[in-house]
Amino acid sequence: NAGVTQTPKFQVLKTGQSMTLQCAQDMNHEYMSWYRQDPGMGLRLIHYSVGAGITDQGEVPNGYNVSRSTTEDFPLRLLSAAPSQTSVYFCASSPGPSYEQYFGPGTRLTVT
Amino acid sequence: ILNVEQSPQSLHVQEGDSTNFTCSFPSSNFYALHWYRWETAKSPEALFVMTLNGDEKKKGRISATLNTKEGYSYLYIKGSQPEDSATYLCALRGGADGLTFGKGTHLIIQP
């Protein structure tokens, strides 16, 4: 089992560029989520999904888009990158939100 | 947005001492309370998920208790070791399906 994988590990974008952060899991988990981690702010939920075809917004969804076409994959799209989106992004999966979350290794994104 | 508070923000403890810290949360619409351990340059790893008032969970020297009526959970570490140095996060599932994390307690064990 690879667990939860995220690509890329590092990315530098210019303001206004778009990109997709990839997240995949091989544990057949229904629940997947995206968080951003900023100094002094802890982990903040961006979007989550309770199963293929179902997504919902978290605490800080603006500027991000998600879709869940398969159980395994949950990509996060930045539509027009802004410096405020400079952060470390973590993807997590689990059988459900009342089960322990398995986190990916993170993607460090810098927007200049 | 649910308010999940952790205290203290940081804590220095001598090796061998025991310690504990707190996670406070709104007691209405409670579904589950999670604890995670987060080492520098790694990803958060689950310690416990608790769902029932009065729950107590234990893993080695680390244990946790839950009081959903008053809205708090304690994490205890017995006989701290240098490898316990990490940030400890709690997260609440309350109402909706998303998790709300606290900002964490940064624990440093001094030899």
XYZ file of N, CA and C in Angstrom:
669
model
N 0.839 -1.210 0.000
C 0.000 0.000 0.000
C 0.866 1.248 0.000
N 0.636 2.140 -0.964
C 1.365 3.405 -0.974
C 0.748 4.377 0.016
N -0.507 4.153 0.420
C -1.170 5.086 1.330
C -1.711 6.276 0.558
N -1.432 7.485 1.048
C -1.862 8.716 0.398
C -0.642 9.350 -0.268
N -0.737 9.577 -1.566
C 0.373 10.200 -2.282
C -0.062 11.563 -2.801
N 0.892 12.501 -2.809
C 0.632 13.842 -3.313
C 1.740 14.236 -4.283
N 1.358 14.870 -5.366
C 2.347 15.427 -6.291
C 1.883 16.797 -6.742
N 2.810 17.745 -6.985
C 4.248 17.609 -6.739
C 4.576 17.806 -5.269
N 5.820 17.647 -4.876
C 6.264 17.936 -3.506
C 6.488 19.434 -3.321
N 6.998 20.077 -4.351
C 7.267 21.514 -4.315
C 6.781 22.130 -5.621
N 6.326 23.381 -5.554
C 5.894 24.076 -6.759
C 6.011 25.577 -6.537
N 6.522 26.271 -7.551
C 6.547 27.729 -7.541
C 5.700 28.208 -8.706
N 4.763 29.091 -8.418
C 3.877 29.638 -9.441
C 3.996 31.146 -9.465
N 3.683 31.716 -10.610
C 3.546 33.167 -10.687
C 2.069 33.519 -10.457
N 1.846 34.709 -9.929
C 0.477 35.182 -9.715
C -0.326 35.077 -11.003
N -1.518 34.505 -10.889
C -2.400 34.372 -12.042
C -2.319 33.027 -12.742
N -1.264 32.274 -12.499
C -1.157 30.951 -13.120
C -2.133 29.994 -12.434
N -2.466 28.927 -13.167
C -3.316 27.886 -12.595
C -2.522 26.596 -12.493
N -2.931 25.736 -11.595
C -2.298 24.432 -11.495
C -3.195 23.493 -10.707
N -2.884 22.210 -10.791
C -3.611 21.180 -10.065
C -2.661 20.422 -9.164
N -3.037 20.345 -7.876
C -2.317 19.508 -6.931
C -3.000 18.146 -6.926
N -2.190 17.108 -7.115
C -2.756 15.772 -7.209
C -2.732 15.073 -5.851
N -3.772 14.290 -5.579
C -3.848 13.453 -4.384
C -4.474 12.136 -4.769
N -3.848 11.044 -4.357
C -4.393 9.715 -4.635
C -4.203 8.829 -3.418
N -5.149 7.911 -3.228
C -5.040 6.933 -2.132
C -5.452 5.563 -2.643
N -4.815 4.537 -2.071
C -5.077 3.174 -2.521
C -5.687 2.328 -1.417
N -6.379 2.957 -0.478
C -6.967 2.253 0.661
C -8.484 2.121 0.526
N -9.020 2.518 -0.619
C -10.457 2.440 -0.879
C -11.265 3.268 0.128
N -10.683 4.397 0.541
C -11.369 5.275 1.488
C -12.392 6.143 0.769
N -13.560 6.273 1.381
C -14.596 7.124 0.802
C -14.337 8.609 1.070
N -13.770 8.920 2.222
C -13.637 10.308 2.673
C -12.245 10.834 2.346
N -12.203 11.966 1.630
C -10.928 12.619 1.330
C -11.074 14.116 1.574
N -9.973 14.751 1.924
C -10.042 16.169 2.255
C -8.729 16.848 1.938
N -8.797 18.163 1.764
C -7.635 19.011 1.527
C -7.539 20.055 2.635
N -6.308 20.245 3.152
C -6.041 21.245 4.168
C -4.873 22.117 3.700
N -4.843 23.336 4.221
C -3.658 24.157 4.065
C -3.101 24.454 5.454
N -1.786 24.536 5.518
C -1.125 24.789 6.793
C -0.293 26.056 6.673
N -0.639 27.040 7.471
C 0.068 28.312 7.499
C 0.575 28.547 8.912
N 1.706 29.247 9.042
C 2.284 29.484 10.377
C 1.263 30.130 11.311
N 1.124 29.552 12.493
C 0.223 30.115 13.494
C -1.246 29.848 13.257
N -1.573 29.142 12.168
C -2.986 28.950 11.825
C -3.416 27.495 11.936
N -2.511 26.588 12.164
C -2.889 25.187 12.214
C -3.292 24.676 10.838
N -4.069 23.626 10.816
C -4.586 23.049 9.567
C -5.995 23.587 9.330
N -6.220 24.128 8.142
C -7.560 24.642 7.813
C -8.116 23.880 6.622
N -9.365 23.459 6.757
C -10.013 22.631 5.753
C -10.424 23.469 4.544
N -10.027 23.010 3.351
C -10.358 23.722 2.121
C -11.621 23.124 1.492
N -11.547 21.865 1.121
C -12.682 21.121 0.562
C -12.594 19.687 1.051
N -13.726 18.998 1.029
C -13.716 17.588 1.358
C -14.736 16.850 0.499
N -14.623 15.521 0.523
C -15.508 14.684 -0.281
C -15.861 13.429 0.524
N -17.147 13.094 0.538
C -17.579 11.891 1.273
C -17.741 10.691 0.340
N -17.415 10.877 -0.932
C -17.485 9.772 -1.882
C -17.403 10.302 -3.289
N -17.216 9.410 -4.252
C -17.104 9.820 -5.648
C -18.349 10.602 -6.054
N -18.111 11.740 -6.695
C -19.196 12.588 -7.165
C -19.738 13.570 -6.150
N -19.234 13.529 -4.912
C -19.766 14.384 -3.840
C -18.628 15.195 -3.233
N -18.739 16.519 -3.308
C -17.743 17.369 -2.662
C -18.460 18.475 -1.888
N -17.751 19.059 -0.937
C -18.328 20.150 -0.155
C -17.210 21.083 0.293
N -17.600 22.310 0.641
C -16.629 23.317 1.023
C -16.279 23.206 2.495
N -15.025 23.541 2.787
C -14.596 23.633 4.163
C -14.539 25.076 4.608
N -13.574 25.371 5.453
C -13.462 26.692 6.071
C -12.917 27.749 5.101
N -11.986 27.367 4.214
C -11.319 28.340 3.348
C -11.355 27.890 1.874
N -12.534 27.819 1.234
C -12.629 27.265 -0.113
C -12.325 28.236 -1.259
N -12.326 29.551 -0.963
C -12.226 30.525 -2.060
C -10.906 30.416 -2.808
N -10.992 30.378 -4.147
C -9.804 30.293 -4.994
C -9.405 28.868 -5.329
N -10.154 27.895 -4.811
C -9.845 26.485 -5.023
C -11.066 25.757 -5.575
N -10.772 24.759 -6.416
C -11.832 23.942 -6.989
C -11.457 22.473 -6.817
N -12.439 21.607 -6.590
C -12.174 20.179 -6.480
C -13.221 19.415 -7.268
N -12.867 18.165 -7.578
C -13.821 17.225 -8.145
C -13.426 15.850 -7.650
N -14.354 14.916 -7.685
C -14.060 13.546 -7.230
C -14.753 12.592 -8.202
N -14.038 12.279 -9.271
C -14.623 11.393 -10.283
C -14.371 9.926 -9.961
N -13.364 9.639 -9.148
C -13.089 8.252 -8.736
C -12.888 8.226 -7.228
N -12.986 7.048 -6.633
C -12.716 6.910 -5.200
C -11.265 7.249 -4.880
N -10.346 6.923 -5.805
C -8.916 7.023 -5.514
C -8.361 8.440 -5.566
N -8.911 9.292 -6.413
C -8.268 10.579 -6.710
C -9.103 11.773 -6.255
N -8.411 12.794 -5.751
C -9.109 13.997 -5.286
C -8.207 15.203 -5.581
N -8.169 15.672 -6.827
C -7.287 16.785 -7.181
C -7.814 18.125 -6.690
N -6.890 19.011 -6.377
C -7.212 20.374 -5.939
C -6.695 21.344 -6.998
N -7.582 22.168 -7.521
C -7.209 23.098 -8.585
C -7.148 24.524 -8.055
N -6.048 25.186 -8.363
C -5.940 26.620 -8.116
C -6.241 27.306 -9.441
N -7.279 28.116 -9.460
C -7.761 28.662 -10.725
C -6.909 29.834 -11.206
N -6.517 30.703 -10.301
C -5.689 31.865 -10.614
C -4.893 32.170 -9.352
N -3.663 31.647 -9.301
C -2.897 31.666 -8.057
C -2.643 33.088 -7.552
N -2.698 33.233 -6.237
C -2.425 34.511 -5.580
C -1.380 34.278 -4.492
N -0.582 35.312 -4.169
C 0.431 35.142 -3.111
C -0.156 34.632 -1.793
N -1.434 34.947 -1.514
C -2.070 34.484 -0.281
C -2.253 32.966 -0.263
N -2.078 32.328 -1.404
C -2.200 30.871 -1.463
C -0.862 30.165 -1.250
N 0.188 30.918 -0.992
C 1.459 30.337 -0.581
C 1.235 29.605 0.729
N 1.521 28.300 0.735
C 1.182 27.491 1.890
C 1.730 26.077 1.686
N 1.557 25.250 2.696
C 1.780 23.813 2.555
C 0.402 23.151 2.532
N 0.185 22.325 1.528
C -1.107 21.692 1.329
C -1.024 20.198 1.651
N -1.953 19.751 2.478
C -2.021 18.339 2.843
C -3.344 17.756 2.375
N -3.249 16.563 1.826
C -4.422 15.769 1.487
C -4.534 14.658 2.523
N -5.756 14.260 2.847
C -5.967 13.187 3.821
C -7.110 12.307 3.357
N -7.087 11.052 3.794
C -8.197 10.147 3.473
C -8.520 9.284 4.679
N -9.729 8.766 4.706
C -10.161 7.870 5.781
C -11.469 7.210 5.346
N -11.911 6.197 6.087
C -13.229 5.614 5.781
C -14.378 6.607 6.014
N -14.155 7.613 6.858
C -15.186 8.604 7.151
C -14.634 9.640 8.103
N -15.347 10.760 8.334
C -14.803 11.836 9.161
C -14.714 11.495 10.645
N -15.322 10.410 11.097
C -15.176 9.992 12.494
C -14.161 8.863 12.634
N -13.312 8.682 11.627
C -12.221 7.717 11.661
C -10.900 8.462 11.531
N -9.825 7.815 11.955
C -8.531 8.480 11.876
C -8.194 8.814 10.430
N -7.635 10.020 10.248
C -7.270 10.509 8.928
C -5.828 10.100 8.613
N -5.616 9.668 7.373
C -4.271 9.353 6.888
C -3.832 10.492 5.986
N -2.730 11.124 6.348
C -2.269 12.301 5.631
C -1.200 11.951 4.604
N -1.235 12.662 3.484
C -0.160 12.584 2.506
C 1.045 13.383 2.969
N 2.142 13.357 2.185
C 3.391 14.015 2.594
C 3.381 15.524 2.432
N 2.382 16.066 1.760
C 2.285 17.522 1.615
C 2.904 18.038 0.331
N 2.379 19.189 -0.112
C 2.930 19.941 -1.249
C 3.210 21.349 -0.774
N 4.462 21.776 -0.940
C 4.814 23.157 -0.556
C 4.680 24.040 -1.775
N 3.772 24.990 -1.724
C 3.481 25.868 -2.863
C 3.877 27.296 -2.526
N 4.635 27.901 -3.444
C 4.990 29.317 -3.321
C 4.434 30.055 -4.526
N 3.718 31.142 -4.280
C 3.179 31.971 -5.364
C 3.862 33.332 -5.289
N 4.529 33.702 -6.382
C 5.283 34.970 -6.383
C 4.560 36.039 -7.189
N -18.067 28.469 11.521
C -16.741 27.922 11.823
C -16.707 27.562 13.309
N -16.380 26.326 13.623
C -16.314 25.878 15.004
C -15.019 26.363 15.650
N -15.093 26.678 16.938
C -13.927 27.187 17.654
C -13.298 26.062 18.464
N -12.154 25.577 18.013
C -11.430 24.523 18.718
C -10.150 25.150 19.267
N -10.034 25.157 20.584
C -8.914 25.818 21.247
C -8.010 24.785 21.901
N -6.706 24.975 21.757
C -5.763 24.107 22.427
C -4.869 24.927 23.344
N -4.608 24.393 24.526
C -3.716 25.084 25.451
C -2.859 24.076 26.202
N -1.612 24.469 26.518
C -0.988 25.729 26.111
C -0.557 25.674 24.648
N -0.099 26.797 24.114
C 0.413 26.816 22.730
C 1.723 26.056 22.645
N 2.568 26.222 23.670
C 3.831 25.481 23.689
C 4.170 25.105 25.117
N 5.017 24.104 25.232
C 5.281 23.502 26.530
C 6.679 22.903 26.521
N 7.497 23.272 27.516
C 8.809 22.657 27.679
C 8.745 21.754 28.899
N 9.134 20.501 28.734
C 9.037 19.513 29.800
C 10.365 18.788 29.930
N 10.774 18.522 31.158
C 12.002 17.759 31.380
C 11.767 16.287 31.049
N 12.769 15.677 30.475
C 12.699 14.241 30.188
C 12.368 13.480 31.472
N 11.434 12.560 31.350
C 11.017 11.760 32.498
C 9.787 12.286 33.203
N 9.505 13.592 33.026
C 8.304 14.161 33.645
C 7.058 13.774 32.851
N 5.923 13.823 33.509
C 4.645 13.622 32.836
C 4.007 14.974 32.553
N 3.172 15.020 31.547
C 2.554 16.277 31.169
C 1.173 16.048 30.585
N 0.410 17.115 30.476
C -0.889 16.998 29.832
C -1.266 18.334 29.222
N -2.108 18.298 28.219
C -2.625 19.518 27.624
C -4.069 19.316 27.198
N -4.684 20.448 26.823
C -6.137 20.492 26.717
C -6.603 20.878 25.324
N -7.715 20.298 24.931
C -8.440 20.702 23.724
C -9.861 21.048 24.149
N -10.301 22.282 23.851
C -11.661 22.714 24.206
C -12.459 22.936 22.932
N -13.742 22.586 22.992
C -14.563 22.660 21.786
C -16.014 22.896 22.190
N -16.843 23.394 21.250
C -18.266 23.568 21.575
C -18.919 22.204 21.783
N -19.707 22.086 22.843
C -20.258 20.778 23.199
C -21.513 20.410 22.405
N -22.078 21.355 21.667
C -23.266 21.023 20.879
C -22.848 20.346 19.579
N -23.704 19.478 19.034
C -23.447 18.810 17.752
C -22.112 18.081 17.717
N -21.818 17.321 18.748
C -20.551 16.609 18.796
C -20.685 15.274 18.070
N -19.687 14.967 17.221
C -19.637 13.663 16.573
C -18.369 12.903 16.947
N -17.214 13.571 16.888
C -15.962 12.871 17.171
C -14.869 13.884 17.485
N -13.910 13.451 18.296
C -12.749 14.271 18.629
C -11.504 13.456 18.293
N -10.628 14.055 17.474
C -9.408 13.382 17.024
C -8.193 14.004 17.707
N -7.160 13.182 17.948
C -5.845 13.674 18.354
C -4.799 13.177 17.352
N -3.898 14.101 16.956
C -2.819 13.769 16.019
C -1.498 14.240 16.587
N -0.456 13.536 16.210
C 0.904 13.897 16.563
C 1.596 14.310 15.274
N 2.288 15.455 15.308
C 2.882 16.004 14.096
C 4.315 16.365 14.367
N 5.224 15.557 13.816
C 6.649 15.826 13.956
C 7.102 16.743 12.831
N 8.121 17.531 13.111
C 8.653 18.478 12.133
C 9.052 17.746 10.852
N 8.695 18.319 9.712
C 9.037 17.795 8.380
C 8.330 16.478 8.053
N 7.346 16.123 8.868
C 6.558 14.927 8.554
C 5.089 15.317 8.428
N 4.221 14.311 8.246
C 2.783 14.550 8.170
C 2.142 14.176 9.495
N 0.986 14.764 9.801
C 0.290 14.379 11.036
C -0.047 12.887 11.035
N 0.076 12.272 12.215
C -0.275 10.858 12.379
C -1.310 10.731 13.488
N -2.311 9.908 13.248
C -3.405 9.773 14.208
C -2.938 9.081 15.484
N -3.407 9.638 16.612
C -3.223 8.985 17.910
C -4.530 8.303 18.331
N -5.589 9.111 18.415
C -6.867 8.595 18.888
C -8.020 9.288 18.164
N -9.131 8.559 18.054
C -10.416 9.158 17.707
C -11.402 8.714 18.773
N -12.068 9.680 19.389
C -13.005 9.365 20.471
C -14.374 9.902 20.111
N -15.392 9.119 20.412
C -16.742 9.499 20.016
C -17.727 9.551 21.173
N -17.420 8.919 22.300
C -18.401 8.828 23.389
C -17.940 9.622 24.608
N -18.888 10.278 25.272
C -18.570 10.982 26.499
C -17.983 10.008 27.512
N -16.869 10.399 28.129
C -16.225 9.520 29.099
C -15.204 8.574 28.495
N -15.085 8.599 27.161
C -14.090 7.748 26.497
C -12.708 7.994 27.077
N -11.956 6.911 27.254
C -10.543 7.015 27.574
C -9.814 6.076 26.633
N -8.732 6.599 26.015
C -7.958 5.764 25.095
C -6.496 5.835 25.506
N -5.758 4.750 25.223
C -4.356 4.693 25.619
C -3.543 4.022 24.531
N -2.348 4.590 24.285
C -1.408 3.987 23.340
C -0.029 4.172 23.952
N 0.493 3.107 24.562
C 1.798 3.198 25.210
C 1.749 4.168 26.378
N 2.596 5.208 26.338
C 2.656 6.185 27.425
C 1.680 7.355 27.213
N 0.955 7.341 26.121
C 0.049 8.441 25.792
C -1.398 7.984 25.994
N -2.172 8.837 26.639
C -3.585 8.535 26.840
C -4.405 9.799 26.654
N -5.703 9.617 26.463
C -6.592 10.761 26.267
C -7.931 10.477 26.903
N -8.573 11.555 27.355
C -9.920 11.453 27.909
C -10.815 12.451 27.193
N -12.115 12.213 27.290
C -13.088 13.035 26.572
C -14.273 13.350 27.460
N -14.633 14.644 27.504
C -15.852 15.092 28.185
C -16.649 15.919 27.187
N -17.660 15.292 26.597
C -18.434 15.997 25.563
C -19.456 16.946 26.179
N -19.860 16.697 27.431
C -20.868 17.573 28.052
C -20.304 18.957 28.318
N -19.035 18.997 28.753
C -18.412 20.292 29.044
C -17.478 20.746 27.926
N -17.264 19.910 26.949
C -16.518 20.308 25.753
C -15.012 20.386 25.935
N -14.409 19.301 26.444
C -12.950 19.296 26.506
C -12.418 17.866 26.429
N -11.156 17.791 26.017
C -10.416 16.533 25.996
C -9.013 16.818 26.503
N -8.466 15.879 27.270
C -7.098 15.995 27.752
C -6.233 14.934 27.088
N -5.011 15.319 26.760
C -4.010 14.356 26.297
C -2.918 14.298 27.351
N -2.577 13.082 27.779
C -1.567 12.894 28.821
C -0.373 12.144 28.234
N 0.829 12.561 28.603
C 2.029 11.811 28.257
C 2.756 11.505 29.560
N 2.985 10.217 29.789
C 3.616 9.771 31.034
C 5.096 9.524 30.782
N 5.961 10.034 31.660
C 7.395 9.783 31.511
C 7.937 10.242 30.155
N 7.871 11.552 29.895
C 8.207 12.099 28.570
C 9.608 11.681 28.121
N 9.716 11.378 26.837
C 10.981 11.034 26.205
C 11.257 12.033 25.085
N 12.538 12.210 24.708
C 12.852 13.179 23.639
C 12.054 12.928 22.361
N 11.751 11.669 22.064
C 10.996 11.371 20.834
C 9.535 11.816 20.911
N 9.083 12.240 22.085
C 7.722 12.777 22.220
C 7.640 14.221 21.742
N 8.782 14.841 21.496
C 8.772 16.223 21.018
C 8.053 16.291 19.673
N 7.014 17.098 19.602
C 6.181 17.193 18.406
C 5.101 18.237 18.681
N 4.313 18.521 17.660
C 3.096 19.312 17.854
C 1.925 18.354 17.925
N 1.077 18.546 18.922
C -0.083 17.679 19.120
C -1.330 18.474 18.741
N -2.076 17.922 17.786
C -3.258 18.582 17.253
C -4.506 17.844 17.684
N -5.544 18.598 18.009
C -6.855 17.973 18.152
C -7.751 18.501 17.033
N -8.754 17.723 16.682
C -9.682 18.098 15.615
C -11.074 17.627 15.991
N -12.056 18.471 15.700
C -13.445 18.181 16.043
C -14.247 17.901 14.795
N -15.025 16.824 14.828
C -16.095 16.671 13.853
C -17.383 17.026 14.589
N -17.970 18.161 14.209
C -19.185 18.586 14.879
C -20.226 19.022 13.878
N -21.277 18.307 13.706
C -22.336 18.735 12.800
C -22.102 18.311 11.370
N -21.297 19.080 10.653
C -21.032 18.763 9.245
C -19.975 17.658 9.157
N -19.604 17.320 7.947
C -18.659 16.216 7.759
C -17.209 16.651 7.753
N -16.937 17.946 7.815
C -15.562 18.398 7.834
C -14.982 18.387 9.238
N -13.656 18.373 9.314
C -12.966 18.449 10.599
C -12.429 19.851 10.812
N -12.531 20.346 12.056
C -11.941 21.625 12.435
C -10.804 21.347 13.398
N -9.605 21.767 13.007
C -8.416 21.535 13.816
C -8.158 22.714 14.737
N -7.608 22.410 15.925
C -7.025 23.445 16.751
C -5.644 23.804 16.219
N -5.027 24.822 16.828
C -3.725 25.283 16.343
C -2.583 24.461 16.907
N -2.864 23.578 17.839
C -1.847 22.665 18.309
C -1.133 23.108 19.577
N -0.565 22.124 20.268
C 0.347 22.365 21.393
C 1.711 21.847 20.970
N 2.696 22.767 20.978
C 4.061 22.409 20.578
C 4.825 21.953 21.814
N 5.167 20.672 21.863
C 5.809 20.079 23.033
C 7.292 19.870 22.767
N 8.126 20.377 23.671
C 9.573 20.179 23.575
C 10.023 19.467 24.836
N 10.678 18.314 24.667
C 11.191 17.549 25.803
C 12.675 17.868 25.931
N 13.050 18.352 27.104
C 14.436 18.740 27.340
C 15.155 17.621 28.080
N 16.314 17.174 27.538
C 17.053 16.073 28.198
C 17.584 16.498 29.567
